[in-house]
């Protein structure tokens, strides 16, 4: 699916369990994606957001087990609770614009994730956001970072390189 213009909102459960869906591209700005909107789209491989994104709702892409690439080219307001949880084949996430908020468990159990890049400003990553991302090796922050809450990267046992190129305000215990 390609959305060529701006999109107001995609309602909850709109494409849930859509097995034929393999690529989603938003070429314009997006206000919101509702709760569970693309959950269980087992053959979804790639998602690209080229414009600004408001809110990605809770569980919006949960268990999209074939998803391997996620790119945000514009600014992002929030990724809500468990939005991408159990996307077990997700390998790389790129945030090119500014990111305000990544909620609890947003990328929890993305077990093959190995690289996360934040090129813009990051305001906050909440508790357990990347918990149990077993293959996460590298995180790069090139802009200012506000808060990384405790346990944000809990059980990321292979994480061996976190690069902060600008200011970091707060990083919590056991982050």
mmCIF file of C-alpha atoms in Angstrom:
data_model
loop_
_atom_site.group_PDB
_atom_site.id
_atom_site.type_symbol
_atom_site.label_atom_id
_atom_site.label_comp_id
_atom_site.label_asym_id
_atom_site.label_seq_id
_atom_site.Cartn_x
_atom_site.Cartn_y
_atom_site.Cartn_z
ATOM 1 C CA UNK A 1 0.000 0.000 0.000
ATOM 2 C CA UNK A 2 1.260 3.459 -0.846
ATOM 3 C CA UNK A 3 -0.400 6.566 0.538
ATOM 4 C CA UNK A 4 0.650 9.385 -1.799
ATOM 5 C CA UNK A 5 -0.856 12.377 0.025
ATOM 6 C CA UNK A 6 -1.297 13.424 3.621
ATOM 7 C CA UNK A 7 -3.272 11.004 5.787
ATOM 8 C CA UNK A 8 -5.396 12.147 8.710
ATOM 9 C CA UNK A 9 -5.816 8.890 10.585
ATOM 10 C CA UNK A 10 -5.965 5.167 10.028
ATOM 11 C CA UNK A 11 -8.470 3.669 12.417
ATOM 12 C CA UNK A 12 -7.906 0.882 14.878
ATOM 13 C CA UNK A 13 -7.853 -2.632 13.391
ATOM 14 C CA UNK A 14 -8.073 -1.164 9.842
ATOM 15 C CA UNK A 15 -5.637 -3.650 8.248
ATOM 16 C CA UNK A 16 -5.269 -6.159 11.086
ATOM 17 C CA UNK A 17 -4.265 -9.653 9.886
ATOM 18 C CA UNK A 18 -4.006 -8.531 6.250
ATOM 19 C CA UNK A 19 -1.836 -11.410 5.044
ATOM 20 C CA UNK A 20 -1.256 -10.089 1.502
ATOM 21 C CA UNK A 21 0.253 -6.812 2.665
ATOM 22 C CA UNK A 22 4.063 -6.695 2.219
ATOM 23 C CA UNK A 23 4.981 -3.006 1.986
ATOM 24 C CA UNK A 24 3.492 0.173 3.477
ATOM 25 C CA UNK A 25 4.709 3.610 2.385
ATOM 26 C CA UNK A 26 3.438 6.992 3.546
ATOM 27 C CA UNK A 27 4.665 9.687 1.144
ATOM 28 C CA UNK A 28 2.951 12.589 2.925
ATOM 29 C CA UNK A 29 2.381 13.535 6.535
ATOM 30 C CA UNK A 30 0.432 11.222 8.822
ATOM 31 C CA UNK A 31 -1.567 12.322 11.856
ATOM 32 C CA UNK A 32 -2.194 8.956 13.526
ATOM 33 C CA UNK A 33 -2.344 5.204 13.172
ATOM 34 C CA UNK A 34 -4.880 3.612 15.477
ATOM 35 C CA UNK A 35 -4.685 0.798 17.965
ATOM 36 C CA UNK A 36 -3.815 -2.567 16.332
ATOM 37 C CA UNK A 37 -4.203 -1.074 12.822
ATOM 38 C CA UNK A 38 -1.636 -3.370 11.152
ATOM 39 C CA UNK A 39 -1.242 -5.988 13.875
ATOM 40 C CA UNK A 40 -0.588 -9.549 12.671
ATOM 41 C CA UNK A 41 0.270 -8.552 9.095
ATOM 42 C CA UNK A 42 2.628 -11.504 8.958
ATOM 43 C CA UNK A 43 3.998 -10.814 5.456
ATOM 44 C CA UNK A 44 4.692 -7.111 5.939
ATOM 45 C CA UNK A 45 8.402 -6.591 5.177
ATOM 46 C CA UNK A 46 9.000 -2.843 5.017
ATOM 47 C CA UNK A 47 7.428 0.360 6.338
ATOM 48 C CA UNK A 48 8.558 3.824 5.247
ATOM 49 C CA UNK A 49 7.327 7.159 6.553
ATOM 50 C CA UNK A 50 8.629 10.020 4.372
ATOM 51 C CA UNK A 51 6.712 12.875 6.022
ATOM 52 C CA UNK A 52 6.041 13.865 9.603
ATOM 53 C CA UNK A 53 4.200 11.367 11.803
ATOM 54 C CA UNK A 54 1.951 12.218 14.731
ATOM 55 C CA UNK A 55 1.117 9.123 16.765
ATOM 56 C CA UNK A 56 1.548 5.433 16.063
ATOM 57 C CA UNK A 57 -0.976 3.767 18.345
ATOM 58 C CA UNK A 58 -0.489 0.938 20.782
ATOM 59 C CA UNK A 59 0.036 -2.474 19.191
ATOM 60 C CA UNK A 60 -0.285 -0.867 15.730
ATOM 61 C CA UNK A 61 2.298 -3.164 14.107
ATOM 62 C CA UNK A 62 2.663 -5.797 16.820
ATOM 63 C CA UNK A 63 3.632 -9.270 15.599
ATOM 64 C CA UNK A 64 4.438 -8.208 12.031
ATOM 65 C CA UNK A 65 6.932 -11.034 12.132
ATOM 66 C CA UNK A 66 8.418 -10.510 8.630
ATOM 67 C CA UNK A 67 9.079 -6.796 9.070
ATOM 68 C CA UNK A 68 12.806 -6.153 8.604
ATOM 69 C CA UNK A 69 13.183 -2.446 7.830
ATOM 70 C CA UNK A 70 11.564 0.589 9.423
ATOM 71 C CA UNK A 71 12.396 4.144 8.311
ATOM 72 C CA UNK A 72 11.130 7.498 9.582
ATOM 73 C CA UNK A 73 12.373 10.334 7.336
ATOM 74 C CA UNK A 74 10.385 13.152 8.983
ATOM 75 C CA UNK A 75 9.693 14.154 12.567
ATOM 76 C CA UNK A 76 7.839 11.771 14.869
ATOM 77 C CA UNK A 77 5.663 12.731 17.841
ATOM 78 C CA UNK A 78 5.096 9.344 19.491
ATOM 79 C CA UNK A 79 5.288 5.597 19.164
ATOM 80 C CA UNK A 80 2.855 4.231 21.723
ATOM 81 C CA UNK A 81 2.949 1.160 23.933
ATOM 82 C CA UNK A 82 4.018 -2.086 22.248
ATOM 83 C CA UNK A 83 3.533 -0.614 18.761
ATOM 84 C CA UNK A 84 6.214 -2.825 17.174
ATOM 85 C CA UNK A 85 6.507 -5.536 19.847
ATOM 86 C CA UNK A 86 7.303 -9.031 18.560
ATOM 87 C CA UNK A 87 8.500 -7.841 15.138
ATOM 88 C CA UNK A 88 11.053 -10.617 15.371
ATOM 89 C CA UNK A 89 12.766 -10.061 11.993
ATOM 90 C CA UNK A 90 13.172 -6.307 12.316
ATOM 91 C CA UNK A 91 16.862 -5.641 11.688
ATOM 92 C CA UNK A 92 17.240 -1.889 11.373
ATOM 93 C CA UNK A 93 15.388 1.245 12.468
ATOM 94 C CA UNK A 94 16.321 4.707 11.196
ATOM 95 C CA UNK A 95 14.933 7.916 12.676
ATOM 96 C CA UNK A 96 16.091 10.755 10.412
ATOM 97 C CA UNK A 97 14.019 13.594 11.924
ATOM 98 C CA UNK A 98 13.329 14.537 15.533
ATOM 99 C CA UNK A 99 11.593 12.049 17.846
ATOM 100 C CA UNK A 100 9.542 13.182 20.838
ATOM 101 C CA UNK A 101 8.513 9.962 22.576
ATOM 102 C CA UNK A 102 9.024 6.213 22.336
ATOM 103 C CA UNK A 103 6.700 4.587 24.869
ATOM 104 C CA UNK A 104 7.121 1.539 27.062
ATOM 105 C CA UNK A 105 7.725 -1.758 25.259
ATOM 106 C CA UNK A 106 7.477 -0.119 21.821
ATOM 107 C CA UNK A 107 10.113 -2.427 20.311
ATOM 108 C CA UNK A 108 10.185 -5.112 22.975
ATOM 109 C CA UNK A 109 11.131 -8.600 21.759
ATOM 110 C CA UNK A 110 12.369 -7.410 18.359
ATOM 111 C CA UNK A 111 14.911 -10.137 18.806
ATOM 112 C CA UNK A 112 16.865 -9.685 15.535
ATOM 113 C CA UNK A 113 17.154 -5.904 15.732
ATOM 114 C CA UNK A 114 20.831 -4.990 15.456
ATOM 115 C CA UNK A 115 21.034 -1.292 14.596
ATOM 116 C CA UNK A 116 19.061 1.776 15.712
ATOM 117 C CA UNK A 117 19.983 5.258 14.490
ATOM 118 C CA UNK A 118 18.627 8.596 15.718
ATOM 119 C CA UNK A 119 19.887 11.430 13.492
ATOM 120 C CA UNK A 120 17.706 14.187 14.960
ATOM 121 C CA UNK A 121 16.837 15.263 18.486
ATOM 122 C CA UNK A 122 15.353 12.624 20.799
ATOM 123 C CA UNK A 123 13.223 13.732 23.738
ATOM 124 C CA UNK A 124 12.409 10.482 25.555
ATOM 125 C CA UNK A 125 12.677 6.690 25.446
ATOM 126 C CA UNK A 126 10.567 5.080 28.173
ATOM 127 C CA UNK A 127 10.982 1.952 30.274
ATOM 128 C CA UNK A 128 11.529 -1.363 28.472
ATOM 129 C CA UNK A 129 11.201 0.276 25.027
ATOM 130 C CA UNK A 130 13.856 -2.008 23.518
ATOM 131 C CA UNK A 131 13.840 -4.783 26.112
ATOM 132 C CA UNK A 132 14.972 -8.228 24.942
ATOM 133 C CA UNK A 133 16.324 -7.065 21.595
ATOM 134 C CA UNK A 134 18.889 -9.848 21.819
ATOM 135 C CA UNK A 135 20.898 -8.942 18.720
ATOM 136 C CA UNK A 136 21.003 -5.186 19.208
ATOM 137 C CA UNK A 137 24.659 -4.292 18.722
ATOM 138 C CA UNK A 138 24.731 -0.570 18.029
ATOM 139 C CA UNK A 139 22.737 2.570 18.823
ATOM 140 C CA UNK A 140 23.734 5.951 17.451
ATOM 141 C CA UNK A 141 22.437 9.307 18.671
ATOM 142 C CA UNK A 142 23.694 12.226 16.571
ATOM 143 C CA UNK A 143 21.352 14.872 18.015
ATOM 144 C CA UNK A 144 20.593 15.995 21.559
ATOM 145 C CA UNK A 145 19.049 13.328 23.818
ATOM 146 C CA UNK A 146 16.653 14.194 26.628
ATOM 147 C CA UNK A 147 15.783 11.142 28.739
ATOM 148 C CA UNK A 148 16.465 7.445 28.439
ATOM 149 C CA UNK A 149 14.450 5.831 31.219
ATOM 150 C CA UNK A 150 15.613 2.940 33.406
ATOM 151 C CA UNK A 151 15.569 -0.461 31.719
ATOM 152 C CA UNK A 152 14.975 1.029 28.255
ATOM 153 C CA UNK A 153 17.495 -1.415 26.782
ATOM 154 C CA UNK A 154 17.149 -4.168 29.375
ATOM 155 C CA UNK A 155 18.475 -7.587 28.346
ATOM 156 C CA UNK A 156 20.120 -6.283 25.181
ATOM 157 C CA UNK A 157 23.061 -8.527 25.975
ATOM 158 C CA UNK A 158 25.014 -7.906 22.750
ATOM 159 C CA UNK A 159 24.796 -4.110 22.876
ATOM 160 C CA UNK A 160 28.425 -3.047 22.726
ATOM 161 C CA UNK A 161 28.350 0.368 21.088
ATOM 162 C CA UNK A 162 26.205 3.342 22.084
ATOM 163 C CA UNK A 163 27.365 6.590 20.494
ATOM 164 C CA UNK A 164 26.223 9.997 21.754
ATOM 165 C CA UNK A 165 27.540 12.793 19.522
ATOM 166 C CA UNK A 166 25.770 15.651 21.330
ATOM 167 C CA UNK A 167 24.206 16.369 24.715
ATOM 168 C CA UNK A 168 22.562 13.758 26.950
ATOM 169 C CA UNK A 169 20.352 15.050 29.774
ATOM 170 C CA UNK A 170 19.413 11.874 31.631
ATOM 171 C CA UNK A 171 20.033 8.151 31.385
ATOM 172 C CA UNK A 172 18.363 5.975 33.990
ATOM 173 C CA UNK A 173 19.535 3.091 36.090
ATOM 174 C CA UNK A 174 20.035 -0.170 34.204
ATOM 175 C CA UNK A 175 19.117 1.615 30.984
#
